[in-house]
Amino acid sequence: MPVYNVGPYLDEAFQSLLCQSLADIEIIVVNDGATDDSQEHIDRFMAQDCRICCYRQENQGLSGARNTGMRYCQGEYIYFMDSDDIIVPDALQTCYDQAQKCHADVCIFDADTFYEEGAKPMTWDYDRSMVLEENKCYEGEALFNLLLDREKHNAVVWLQFIRREHLQRLSLNFMPSIIHEDELFTPQLLLQTDRVFYINRKFIRHRVRQSSIVGKGYSSRNIRCYLTVFDQLFRFQDSPTIRKFARYTLSRVFYTGHLIPFGEKFGVFWRAVKSGYLKYIGLKPALVFWLKQK
């Protein structure tokens, strides 16, 4: 669980972890250079429960914190908890039982969303129950294509329960120094996984904060990081699935990009053109990007 200046939310996050019906867990907390009272909360819960351990580092961002956590974990499975979310009591036990029963490398599930005052409402949800079936073994690439076709793909890793040995075999980590890092990690995971199972439960109460990456206003950094994600994905695999994902994502990225200051549009658009991504953006999103006012 990466922690960076989330003191007001840590009590709820920790309590939900300590109430898990799966008792044999390790809770690895990475203090990613927090400057608020987050460490005081961590210390208090560490004194209460020996399953919690904390590693401190200078701020490296979400990717760096997750990578640090993965280096220290010893469990059979990994769950990437967000420090301002709440996980329901039987979530990890249910995922563990399903993974063991089905020999799953990845189990996925859904979430409910709730908003902090002032946070902007999202235009998507985390419910895939109308698309996916329980107790069905999905091959990762087929699953990825299905979710893209039904416009239900969501890359967030806090909806995934992953066999650690599988991640180690893939040598898969999070790319440092970018946001939207899940958009790179999850496709690489799915495209290299043969056994994925869906659990039709909303195990996470996901908090949208005004100061979170999702809750903040859109900026040119968002677009630049998405372009970096696709630079890496096309190096990883130039396939019909990645091209479909590029159309699915970059059309939305540049449609929303009309919100950034006009003077910043030239740089990010030219970068997309140079990378050959204009064909994935499409005409309408490109026109909206340049012509629509905030």
PDB file of C-alpha atoms in Angstrom:
ATOM      1  CA  MET A   1       0.000   0.000   0.000  1.00  0.00           C
ATOM      2  CA  PRO A   2       1.734   3.214  -1.152  1.00  0.00           C
ATOM      3  CA  VAL A   3       1.295   6.157   1.217  1.00  0.00           C
ATOM      4  CA  TYR A   4       1.837   9.790   0.317  1.00  0.00           C
ATOM      5  CA  ASN A   5       0.090  12.535   2.320  1.00  0.00           C
ATOM      6  CA  VAL A   6      -3.095  10.585   2.958  1.00  0.00           C
ATOM      7  CA  GLY A   7      -3.223  10.826   6.747  1.00  0.00           C
ATOM      8  CA  PRO A   8      -6.979  11.558   6.972  1.00  0.00           C
ATOM      9  CA  TYR A   9      -7.844   8.349   5.098  1.00  0.00           C
ATOM     10  CA  LEU A  10      -5.400   5.832   6.564  1.00  0.00           C
ATOM     11  CA  ASP A  11      -7.480   4.788   9.563  1.00  0.00           C
ATOM     12  CA  GLU A  12     -10.319   3.572   7.325  1.00  0.00           C
ATOM     13  CA  ALA A  13      -7.922   1.849   4.918  1.00  0.00           C
ATOM     14  CA  PHE A  14      -6.031   0.074   7.723  1.00  0.00           C
ATOM     15  CA  GLN A  15      -9.189  -0.941   9.566  1.00  0.00           C
ATOM     16  CA  SER A  16     -10.584  -2.519   6.414  1.00  0.00           C
ATOM     17  CA  LEU A  17      -7.360  -4.498   5.924  1.00  0.00           C
ATOM     18  CA  LEU A  18      -7.182  -5.635   9.543  1.00  0.00           C
ATOM     19  CA  CYS A  19     -10.794  -6.846   9.355  1.00  0.00           C
ATOM     20  CA  GLN A  20     -10.070  -9.217   6.468  1.00  0.00           C
ATOM     21  CA  SER A  21     -11.380 -12.724   7.065  1.00  0.00           C
ATOM     22  CA  LEU A  22      -8.185 -14.025   5.431  1.00  0.00           C
ATOM     23  CA  ALA A  23      -5.944 -13.708   8.471  1.00  0.00           C
ATOM     24  CA  ASP A  24      -2.664 -14.964   7.001  1.00  0.00           C
ATOM     25  CA  ILE A  25      -1.690 -11.792   5.153  1.00  0.00           C
ATOM     26  CA  GLU A  26       1.255  -9.418   5.158  1.00  0.00           C
ATOM     27  CA  ILE A  27       0.456  -5.717   4.911  1.00  0.00           C
ATOM     28  CA  ILE A  28       3.379  -3.921   3.289  1.00  0.00           C
ATOM     29  CA  VAL A  29       3.200  -0.154   3.547  1.00  0.00           C
ATOM     30  CA  VAL A  30       5.562   2.099   1.593  1.00  0.00           C
ATOM     31  CA  ASN A  31       5.828   5.644   2.933  1.00  0.00           C
ATOM     32  CA  ASP A  32       6.724   7.416  -0.284  1.00  0.00           C
ATOM     33  CA  GLY A  33       8.163  10.562   1.298  1.00  0.00           C
ATOM     34  CA  ALA A  34       4.956  11.712   2.994  1.00  0.00           C
ATOM     35  CA  THR A  35       5.204  15.149   4.617  1.00  0.00           C
ATOM     36  CA  ASP A  36       1.961  15.030   6.629  1.00  0.00           C
ATOM     37  CA  ASP A  37       1.104  12.859   9.648  1.00  0.00           C
ATOM     38  CA  SER A  38       0.833   9.653   7.609  1.00  0.00           C
ATOM     39  CA  GLN A  39       3.756   7.997   9.393  1.00  0.00           C
ATOM     40  CA  GLU A  40       2.107   8.601  12.774  1.00  0.00           C
ATOM     41  CA  HIS A  41      -0.944   6.666  11.576  1.00  0.00           C
ATOM     42  CA  ILE A  42       1.266   3.897  10.208  1.00  0.00           C
ATOM     43  CA  ASP A  43       3.239   3.626  13.466  1.00  0.00           C
ATOM     44  CA  ARG A  44       0.042   3.408  15.499  1.00  0.00           C
ATOM     45  CA  PHE A  45      -1.322   0.534  13.440  1.00  0.00           C
ATOM     46  CA  MET A  46       2.038  -1.243  13.331  1.00  0.00           C
ATOM     47  CA  ALA A  47       1.994  -1.240  17.146  1.00  0.00           C
ATOM     48  CA  GLN A  48      -1.425  -2.900  17.038  1.00  0.00           C
ATOM     49  CA  ASP A  49      -0.738  -5.611  14.471  1.00  0.00           C
ATOM     50  CA  CYS A  50       2.519  -7.398  13.672  1.00  0.00           C
ATOM     51  CA  ARG A  51       1.337  -8.197  10.126  1.00  0.00           C
ATOM     52  CA  ILE A  52       2.028  -4.582   9.143  1.00  0.00           C
ATOM     53  CA  CYS A  53       5.520  -3.559   8.078  1.00  0.00           C
ATOM     54  CA  CYS A  54       6.594  -0.209   6.694  1.00  0.00           C
ATOM     55  CA  TYR A  55       9.380   0.860   4.365  1.00  0.00           C
ATOM     56  CA  ARG A  56      10.259   4.537   3.979  1.00  0.00           C
ATOM     57  CA  GLN A  57      11.757   6.164   0.923  1.00  0.00           C
ATOM     58  CA  GLU A  58      12.105   9.545  -0.764  1.00  0.00           C
ATOM     59  CA  ASN A  59       9.164  10.360  -3.000  1.00  0.00           C
ATOM     60  CA  GLN A  60       9.231   8.250  -6.165  1.00  0.00           C
ATOM     61  CA  GLY A  61       5.573   8.372  -7.106  1.00  0.00           C
ATOM     62  CA  LEU A  62       3.025   5.592  -7.162  1.00  0.00           C
ATOM     63  CA  SER A  63       5.045   3.370  -9.504  1.00  0.00           C
ATOM     64  CA  GLY A  64       8.186   3.579  -7.393  1.00  0.00           C
ATOM     65  CA  ALA A  65       6.262   2.852  -4.199  1.00  0.00           C
ATOM     66  CA  ARG A  66       4.522  -0.194  -5.669  1.00  0.00           C
ATOM     67  CA  ASN A  67       7.797  -1.522  -7.050  1.00  0.00           C
ATOM     68  CA  THR A  68       9.359  -1.186  -3.608  1.00  0.00           C
ATOM     69  CA  GLY A  69       6.463  -3.077  -2.051  1.00  0.00           C
ATOM     70  CA  MET A  70       6.804  -5.891  -4.572  1.00  0.00           C
ATOM     71  CA  ARG A  71      10.483  -6.300  -3.725  1.00  0.00           C
ATOM     72  CA  TYR A  72       9.667  -7.027  -0.088  1.00  0.00           C
ATOM     73  CA  CYS A  73       6.497  -9.115  -0.341  1.00  0.00           C
ATOM     74  CA  GLN A  74       6.640 -12.842   0.424  1.00  0.00           C
ATOM     75  CA  GLY A  75       3.010 -13.903  -0.014  1.00  0.00           C
ATOM     76  CA  GLU A  76       1.609 -16.250  -2.624  1.00  0.00           C
ATOM     77  CA  TYR A  77      -0.595 -13.506  -4.079  1.00  0.00           C
ATOM     78  CA  ILE A  78      -0.354  -9.722  -4.365  1.00  0.00           C
ATOM     79  CA  TYR A  79      -3.097  -7.151  -4.000  1.00  0.00           C
ATOM     80  CA  PHE A  80      -2.265  -3.487  -4.670  1.00  0.00           C
ATOM     81  CA  MET A  81      -4.304  -1.536  -2.118  1.00  0.00           C
ATOM     82  CA  ASP A  82      -4.890   2.197  -2.564  1.00  0.00           C
ATOM     83  CA  SER A  83      -4.334   4.068   0.691  1.00  0.00           C
ATOM     84  CA  ASP A  84      -7.589   6.028   0.510  1.00  0.00           C
ATOM     85  CA  ASP A  85      -9.843   3.107  -0.457  1.00  0.00           C
ATOM     86  CA  ILE A  86     -11.793   0.638   1.670  1.00  0.00           C
ATOM     87  CA  ILE A  87     -11.807  -3.122   1.033  1.00  0.00           C
ATOM     88  CA  VAL A  88     -14.747  -5.281   2.166  1.00  0.00           C
ATOM     89  CA  PRO A  89     -14.034  -7.897   4.881  1.00  0.00           C
ATOM     90  CA  ASP A  90     -14.226 -11.088   2.793  1.00  0.00           C
ATOM     91  CA  ALA A  91     -12.489  -9.747  -0.330  1.00  0.00           C
ATOM     92  CA  LEU A  92      -9.062 -11.328   0.033  1.00  0.00           C
ATOM     93  CA  GLN A  93     -10.421 -14.638   1.331  1.00  0.00           C
ATOM     94  CA  THR A  94     -12.833 -14.909  -1.613  1.00  0.00           C
ATOM     95  CA  CYS A  95     -10.096 -14.081  -4.109  1.00  0.00           C
ATOM     96  CA  TYR A  96      -7.706 -16.542  -2.487  1.00  0.00           C
ATOM     97  CA  ASP A  97     -10.281 -19.342  -2.509  1.00  0.00           C
ATOM     98  CA  GLN A  98     -11.164 -18.689  -6.146  1.00  0.00           C
ATOM     99  CA  ALA A  99      -7.526 -18.522  -7.239  1.00  0.00           C
ATOM    100  CA  GLN A 100      -6.738 -21.766  -5.443  1.00  0.00           C
ATOM    101  CA  LYS A 101      -9.796 -23.591  -6.759  1.00  0.00           C
ATOM    102  CA  CYS A 102      -9.343 -22.489 -10.364  1.00  0.00           C
ATOM    103  CA  HIS A 103      -5.531 -22.264 -10.496  1.00  0.00           C
ATOM    104  CA  ALA A 104      -5.959 -18.631 -11.517  1.00  0.00           C
ATOM    105  CA  ASP A 105      -2.999 -16.376 -12.180  1.00  0.00           C
ATOM    106  CA  VAL A 106      -5.234 -13.299 -11.929  1.00  0.00           C
ATOM    107  CA  CYS A 107      -8.653 -12.725 -10.369  1.00  0.00           C
ATOM    108  CA  ILE A 108     -10.517  -9.527 -11.182  1.00  0.00           C
ATOM    109  CA  PHE A 109     -13.555  -7.944  -9.512  1.00  0.00           C
ATOM    110  CA  ASP A 110     -15.501  -4.666  -9.342  1.00  0.00           C
ATOM    111  CA  ALA A 111     -15.848  -1.585  -7.149  1.00  0.00           C
ATOM    112  CA  ASP A 112     -18.262   1.059  -5.925  1.00  0.00           C
ATOM    113  CA  THR A 113     -17.259   4.717  -6.028  1.00  0.00           C
ATOM    114  CA  PHE A 114     -17.862   7.481  -3.517  1.00  0.00           C
ATOM    115  CA  TYR A 115     -16.859  11.125  -3.745  1.00  0.00           C
ATOM    116  CA  GLU A 116     -15.099  13.540  -1.462  1.00  0.00           C
ATOM    117  CA  GLU A 117     -16.703  16.974  -1.392  1.00  0.00           C
ATOM    118  CA  GLY A 118     -15.526  18.972  -4.384  1.00  0.00           C
ATOM    119  CA  ALA A 119     -14.353  15.964  -6.427  1.00  0.00           C
ATOM    120  CA  LYS A 120     -15.453  15.853 -10.048  1.00  0.00           C
ATOM    121  CA  PRO A 121     -17.874  13.036 -10.982  1.00  0.00           C
ATOM    122  CA  MET A 122     -16.395  10.370 -13.236  1.00  0.00           C
ATOM    123  CA  THR A 123     -17.917   9.434 -16.554  1.00  0.00           C
ATOM    124  CA  TRP A 124     -17.280   5.691 -16.069  1.00  0.00           C
ATOM    125  CA  ASP A 125     -17.868   3.026 -13.449  1.00  0.00           C
ATOM    126  CA  TYR A 126     -16.147  -0.126 -12.223  1.00  0.00           C
ATOM    127  CA  ASP A 127     -18.978  -2.612 -12.845  1.00  0.00           C
ATOM    128  CA  ARG A 128     -18.341  -5.327 -15.450  1.00  0.00           C
ATOM    129  CA  SER A 129     -21.057  -7.710 -14.334  1.00  0.00           C
ATOM    130  CA  MET A 130     -23.053  -7.267 -17.558  1.00  0.00           C
ATOM    131  CA  VAL A 131     -20.046  -8.304 -19.653  1.00  0.00           C
ATOM    132  CA  LEU A 132     -18.172 -11.005 -17.749  1.00  0.00           C
ATOM    133  CA  GLU A 133     -19.131 -14.428 -16.386  1.00  0.00           C
ATOM    134  CA  GLU A 134     -18.111 -15.986 -13.105  1.00  0.00           C
ATOM    135  CA  ASN A 135     -16.288 -19.335 -12.966  1.00  0.00           C
ATOM    136  CA  LYS A 136     -15.132 -18.939 -16.552  1.00  0.00           C
ATOM    137  CA  CYS A 137     -11.459 -19.124 -17.437  1.00  0.00           C
ATOM    138  CA  TYR A 138     -10.571 -16.183 -19.651  1.00  0.00           C
ATOM    139  CA  GLU A 139      -7.440 -16.069 -21.746  1.00  0.00           C
ATOM    140  CA  GLY A 140      -5.973 -12.628 -21.081  1.00  0.00           C
ATOM    141  CA  GLU A 141      -5.858 -11.264 -24.621  1.00  0.00           C
ATOM    142  CA  ALA A 142      -9.385 -12.466 -25.375  1.00  0.00           C
ATOM    143  CA  LEU A 143     -10.594 -10.845 -22.149  1.00  0.00           C
ATOM    144  CA  PHE A 144      -8.815  -7.600 -23.008  1.00  0.00           C
ATOM    145  CA  ASN A 145     -10.441  -7.521 -26.446  1.00  0.00           C
ATOM    146  CA  LEU A 146     -13.875  -8.295 -25.004  1.00  0.00           C
ATOM    147  CA  LEU A 147     -13.641  -5.440 -22.498  1.00  0.00           C
ATOM    148  CA  LEU A 148     -12.425  -3.043 -25.179  1.00  0.00           C
ATOM    149  CA  ASP A 149     -15.231  -4.051 -27.543  1.00  0.00           C
ATOM    150  CA  ARG A 150     -17.849  -3.548 -24.825  1.00  0.00           C
ATOM    151  CA  GLU A 151     -16.190  -0.298 -23.612  1.00  0.00           C
ATOM    152  CA  LYS A 152     -15.671  -1.780 -20.143  1.00  0.00           C
ATOM    153  CA  HIS A 153     -11.894  -1.971 -19.952  1.00  0.00           C
ATOM    154  CA  ASN A 154     -10.416  -0.361 -16.852  1.00  0.00           C
ATOM    155  CA  ALA A 155      -6.730  -0.741 -16.085  1.00  0.00           C
ATOM    156  CA  VAL A 156      -6.639   0.015 -12.349  1.00  0.00           C
ATOM    157  CA  VAL A 157      -4.607  -2.599 -10.478  1.00  0.00           C
ATOM    158  CA  TRP A 158      -6.672  -2.353  -7.285  1.00  0.00           C
ATOM    159  CA  LEU A 159      -9.268  -4.497  -9.079  1.00  0.00           C
ATOM    160  CA  GLN A 160      -6.785  -7.351  -9.508  1.00  0.00           C
ATOM    161  CA  PHE A 161      -5.576 -10.202  -7.277  1.00  0.00           C
ATOM    162  CA  ILE A 162      -2.385 -11.590  -8.811  1.00  0.00           C
ATOM    163  CA  ARG A 163      -0.248 -14.667  -8.225  1.00  0.00           C
ATOM    164  CA  ARG A 164       3.176 -13.338  -7.188  1.00  0.00           C
ATOM    165  CA  GLU A 165       5.054 -16.130  -8.939  1.00  0.00           C
ATOM    166  CA  HIS A 166       3.322 -15.121 -12.177  1.00  0.00           C
ATOM    167  CA  LEU A 167       4.502 -11.513 -11.832  1.00  0.00           C
ATOM    168  CA  GLN A 168       8.015 -12.689 -11.087  1.00  0.00           C
ATOM    169  CA  ARG A 169       7.996 -14.965 -14.124  1.00  0.00           C
ATOM    170  CA  LEU A 170       6.971 -12.001 -16.293  1.00  0.00           C
ATOM    171  CA  SER A 171       9.493  -9.645 -14.604  1.00  0.00           C
ATOM    172  CA  LEU A 172       6.659  -7.123 -14.623  1.00  0.00           C
ATOM    173  CA  ASN A 173       7.015  -3.840 -12.729  1.00  0.00           C
ATOM    174  CA  PHE A 174       5.496  -0.364 -12.886  1.00  0.00           C
ATOM    175  CA  MET A 175       7.196   2.218 -15.083  1.00  0.00           C
ATOM    176  CA  PRO A 176       8.682   4.958 -12.881  1.00  0.00           C
ATOM    177  CA  SER A 177       8.022   8.695 -13.167  1.00  0.00           C
ATOM    178  CA  ILE A 178       4.706   8.593 -14.995  1.00  0.00           C
ATOM    179  CA  ILE A 179       1.050   8.810 -14.063  1.00  0.00           C
ATOM    180  CA  HIS A 180      -1.515   6.440 -15.639  1.00  0.00           C
ATOM    181  CA  GLU A 181       1.067   3.704 -15.037  1.00  0.00           C
ATOM    182  CA  ASP A 182      -1.723   1.115 -14.721  1.00  0.00           C
ATOM    183  CA  GLU A 183      -2.545   1.680 -18.395  1.00  0.00           C
ATOM    184  CA  LEU A 184       0.836   0.143 -19.197  1.00  0.00           C
ATOM    185  CA  PHE A 185       1.017  -2.495 -16.463  1.00  0.00           C
ATOM    186  CA  THR A 186      -2.410  -4.083 -16.952  1.00  0.00           C
ATOM    187  CA  PRO A 187      -2.244  -4.653 -20.733  1.00  0.00           C
ATOM    188  CA  GLN A 188       1.204  -6.188 -20.341  1.00  0.00           C
ATOM    189  CA  LEU A 189      -0.177  -8.434 -17.612  1.00  0.00           C
ATOM    190  CA  LEU A 190      -3.290  -9.515 -19.527  1.00  0.00           C
ATOM    191  CA  LEU A 191      -1.431 -10.174 -22.763  1.00  0.00           C
ATOM    192  CA  GLN A 192       0.858 -12.600 -20.939  1.00  0.00           C
ATOM    193  CA  THR A 193      -1.765 -14.392 -18.807  1.00  0.00           C
ATOM    194  CA  ASP A 194      -3.751 -17.490 -19.776  1.00  0.00           C
ATOM    195  CA  ARG A 195      -5.888 -17.960 -16.655  1.00  0.00           C
ATOM    196  CA  VAL A 196      -7.995 -14.973 -15.544  1.00  0.00           C
ATOM    197  CA  PHE A 197     -11.196 -15.367 -13.513  1.00  0.00           C
ATOM    198  CA  TYR A 198     -13.873 -12.775 -12.780  1.00  0.00           C
ATOM    199  CA  ILE A 199     -15.586 -12.555  -9.388  1.00  0.00           C
ATOM    200  CA  ASN A 200     -18.928 -10.759  -9.574  1.00  0.00           C
ATOM    201  CA  ARG A 201     -18.510  -8.750  -6.388  1.00  0.00           C
ATOM    202  CA  LYS A 202     -17.788  -5.122  -5.604  1.00  0.00           C
ATOM    203  CA  PHE A 203     -14.935  -5.647  -3.180  1.00  0.00           C
ATOM    204  CA  ILE A 204     -13.648  -2.056  -3.137  1.00  0.00           C
ATOM    205  CA  ARG A 205     -15.185   1.224  -2.061  1.00  0.00           C
ATOM    206  CA  HIS A 206     -13.113   3.589  -4.174  1.00  0.00           C
ATOM    207  CA  ARG A 207     -12.772   7.136  -2.924  1.00  0.00           C
ATOM    208  CA  VAL A 208     -12.453   9.926  -5.483  1.00  0.00           C
ATOM    209  CA  ARG A 209     -10.663  12.869  -3.906  1.00  0.00           C
ATOM    210  CA  GLN A 210     -10.404  16.417  -5.149  1.00  0.00           C
ATOM    211  CA  SER A 211      -6.605  16.125  -4.928  1.00  0.00           C
ATOM    212  CA  SER A 212      -6.289  12.660  -6.492  1.00  0.00           C
ATOM    213  CA  ILE A 213      -4.994  12.092 -10.021  1.00  0.00           C
ATOM    214  CA  VAL A 214      -8.552  11.317 -11.143  1.00  0.00           C
ATOM    215  CA  GLY A 215     -10.018  14.224  -9.215  1.00  0.00           C
ATOM    216  CA  LYS A 216      -7.544  16.839 -10.404  1.00  0.00           C
ATOM    217  CA  GLY A 217      -8.047  18.930 -13.504  1.00  0.00           C
ATOM    218  CA  TYR A 218      -6.773  17.584 -16.806  1.00  0.00           C
ATOM    219  CA  SER A 219      -3.314  18.773 -17.842  1.00  0.00           C
ATOM    220  CA  SER A 220      -0.769  18.295 -20.598  1.00  0.00           C
ATOM    221  CA  ARG A 221       1.072  15.915 -18.256  1.00  0.00           C
ATOM    222  CA  ASN A 222      -1.859  13.511 -18.460  1.00  0.00           C
ATOM    223  CA  ILE A 223      -1.556  13.441 -22.242  1.00  0.00           C
ATOM    224  CA  ARG A 224       2.238  13.168 -22.263  1.00  0.00           C
ATOM    225  CA  CYS A 225       2.103  10.198 -19.902  1.00  0.00           C
ATOM    226  CA  TYR A 226      -0.525   8.450 -22.014  1.00  0.00           C
ATOM    227  CA  LEU A 227       1.728   8.914 -25.048  1.00  0.00           C
ATOM    228  CA  THR A 228       4.629   7.426 -23.088  1.00  0.00           C
ATOM    229  CA  VAL A 229       2.426   4.462 -22.183  1.00  0.00           C
ATOM    230  CA  PHE A 230       1.747   3.749 -25.848  1.00  0.00           C
ATOM    231  CA  ASP A 231       5.380   4.252 -26.810  1.00  0.00           C
ATOM    232  CA  GLN A 232       6.154   1.438 -24.360  1.00  0.00           C
ATOM    233  CA  LEU A 233       3.207  -0.752 -25.370  1.00  0.00           C
ATOM    234  CA  PHE A 234       4.114  -0.649 -29.058  1.00  0.00           C
ATOM    235  CA  ARG A 235       7.688  -1.582 -28.169  1.00  0.00           C
ATOM    236  CA  PHE A 236       6.293  -4.458 -26.140  1.00  0.00           C
ATOM    237  CA  GLN A 237       3.928  -5.711 -28.841  1.00  0.00           C
ATOM    238  CA  ASP A 238       2.766  -4.112 -32.094  1.00  0.00           C
ATOM    239  CA  SER A 239      -0.415  -6.163 -32.449  1.00  0.00           C
ATOM    240  CA  PRO A 240      -4.073  -5.683 -33.438  1.00  0.00           C
ATOM    241  CA  THR A 241      -4.999  -5.689 -29.744  1.00  0.00           C
ATOM    242  CA  ILE A 242      -2.579  -2.874 -28.886  1.00  0.00           C
ATOM    243  CA  ARG A 243      -3.767  -0.907 -31.901  1.00  0.00           C
ATOM    244  CA  LYS A 244      -7.375  -1.378 -30.773  1.00  0.00           C
ATOM    245  CA  PHE A 245      -6.402  -0.231 -27.284  1.00  0.00           C
ATOM    246  CA  ALA A 246      -4.681   2.824 -28.784  1.00  0.00           C
ATOM    247  CA  ARG A 247      -7.866   3.791 -30.634  1.00  0.00           C
ATOM    248  CA  TYR A 248      -9.945   3.120 -27.507  1.00  0.00           C
ATOM    249  CA  THR A 249      -7.742   5.275 -25.297  1.00  0.00           C
ATOM    250  CA  LEU A 250      -6.126   8.026 -27.367  1.00  0.00           C
ATOM    251  CA  SER A 251      -9.431   9.137 -28.897  1.00  0.00           C
ATOM    252  CA  ARG A 252     -10.718   9.768 -25.351  1.00  0.00           C
ATOM    253  CA  VAL A 253      -7.455  11.314 -24.174  1.00  0.00           C
ATOM    254  CA  PHE A 254      -7.419  13.928 -26.929  1.00  0.00           C
ATOM    255  CA  TYR A 255     -11.163  14.534 -26.774  1.00  0.00           C
ATOM    256  CA  THR A 256     -10.707  15.429 -23.105  1.00  0.00           C
ATOM    257  CA  GLY A 257      -7.509  17.305 -24.001  1.00  0.00           C
ATOM    258  CA  HIS A 258      -9.521  20.335 -25.102  1.00  0.00           C
ATOM    259  CA  LEU A 259      -9.420  21.279 -21.406  1.00  0.00           C
ATOM    260  CA  ILE A 260      -5.683  22.032 -21.356  1.00  0.00           C
ATOM    261  CA  PRO A 261      -4.382  25.574 -22.031  1.00  0.00           C
ATOM    262  CA  PHE A 262      -4.209  26.348 -25.737  1.00  0.00           C
ATOM    263  CA  GLY A 263      -0.491  27.106 -25.625  1.00  0.00           C
ATOM    264  CA  GLU A 264       0.254  23.595 -24.344  1.00  0.00           C
ATOM    265  CA  LYS A 265      -1.656  21.873 -27.124  1.00  0.00           C
ATOM    266  CA  PHE A 266       0.979  22.311 -29.813  1.00  0.00           C
ATOM    267  CA  GLY A 267       3.656  20.317 -28.014  1.00  0.00           C
ATOM    268  CA  VAL A 268       1.549  17.295 -27.095  1.00  0.00           C
ATOM    269  CA  PHE A 269      -0.228  17.156 -30.453  1.00  0.00           C
ATOM    270  CA  TRP A 270       3.033  17.345 -32.385  1.00  0.00           C
ATOM    271  CA  ARG A 271       4.458  14.559 -30.245  1.00  0.00           C
ATOM    272  CA  ALA A 272       1.428  12.393 -31.073  1.00  0.00           C
ATOM    273  CA  VAL A 273       1.815  13.148 -34.795  1.00  0.00           C
ATOM    274  CA  LYS A 274       5.543  12.330 -34.758  1.00  0.00           C
ATOM    275  CA  SER A 275       4.810   9.017 -33.038  1.00  0.00           C
ATOM    276  CA  GLY A 276       2.261   8.071 -35.706  1.00  0.00           C
ATOM    277  CA  TYR A 277      -0.701   8.198 -33.318  1.00  0.00           C
ATOM    278  CA  LEU A 278      -2.933  10.562 -35.287  1.00  0.00           C
ATOM    279  CA  LYS A 279      -4.688   7.572 -36.899  1.00  0.00           C
ATOM    280  CA  TYR A 280      -5.639   6.353 -33.420  1.00  0.00           C
ATOM    281  CA  ILE A 281      -6.884   9.728 -32.216  1.00  0.00           C
ATOM    282  CA  GLY A 282      -9.397  10.163 -35.031  1.00  0.00           C
ATOM    283  CA  LEU A 283     -10.802  13.249 -36.749  1.00  0.00           C
ATOM    284  CA  LYS A 284     -13.579  14.192 -34.304  1.00  0.00           C
ATOM    285  CA  PRO A 285     -11.424  14.048 -31.147  1.00  0.00           C
ATOM    286  CA  ALA A 286      -8.701  16.012 -32.965  1.00  0.00           C
ATOM    287  CA  LEU A 287     -11.187  18.727 -33.936  1.00  0.00           C
ATOM    288  CA  VAL A 288     -12.601  18.844 -30.399  1.00  0.00           C
ATOM    289  CA  PHE A 289      -9.056  19.037 -29.018  1.00  0.00           C
ATOM    290  CA  TRP A 290      -8.316  22.160 -31.073  1.00  0.00           C
ATOM    291  CA  LEU A 291     -11.687  23.882 -31.350  1.00  0.00           C
ATOM    292  CA  LYS A 292     -13.824  23.168 -28.289  1.00  0.00           C
ATOM    293  CA  GLN A 293     -13.680  25.753 -25.515  1.00  0.00           C
ATOM    294  CA  LYS A 294     -13.581  24.811 -21.839  1.00  0.00           C
TER     295      LYS A 294
END
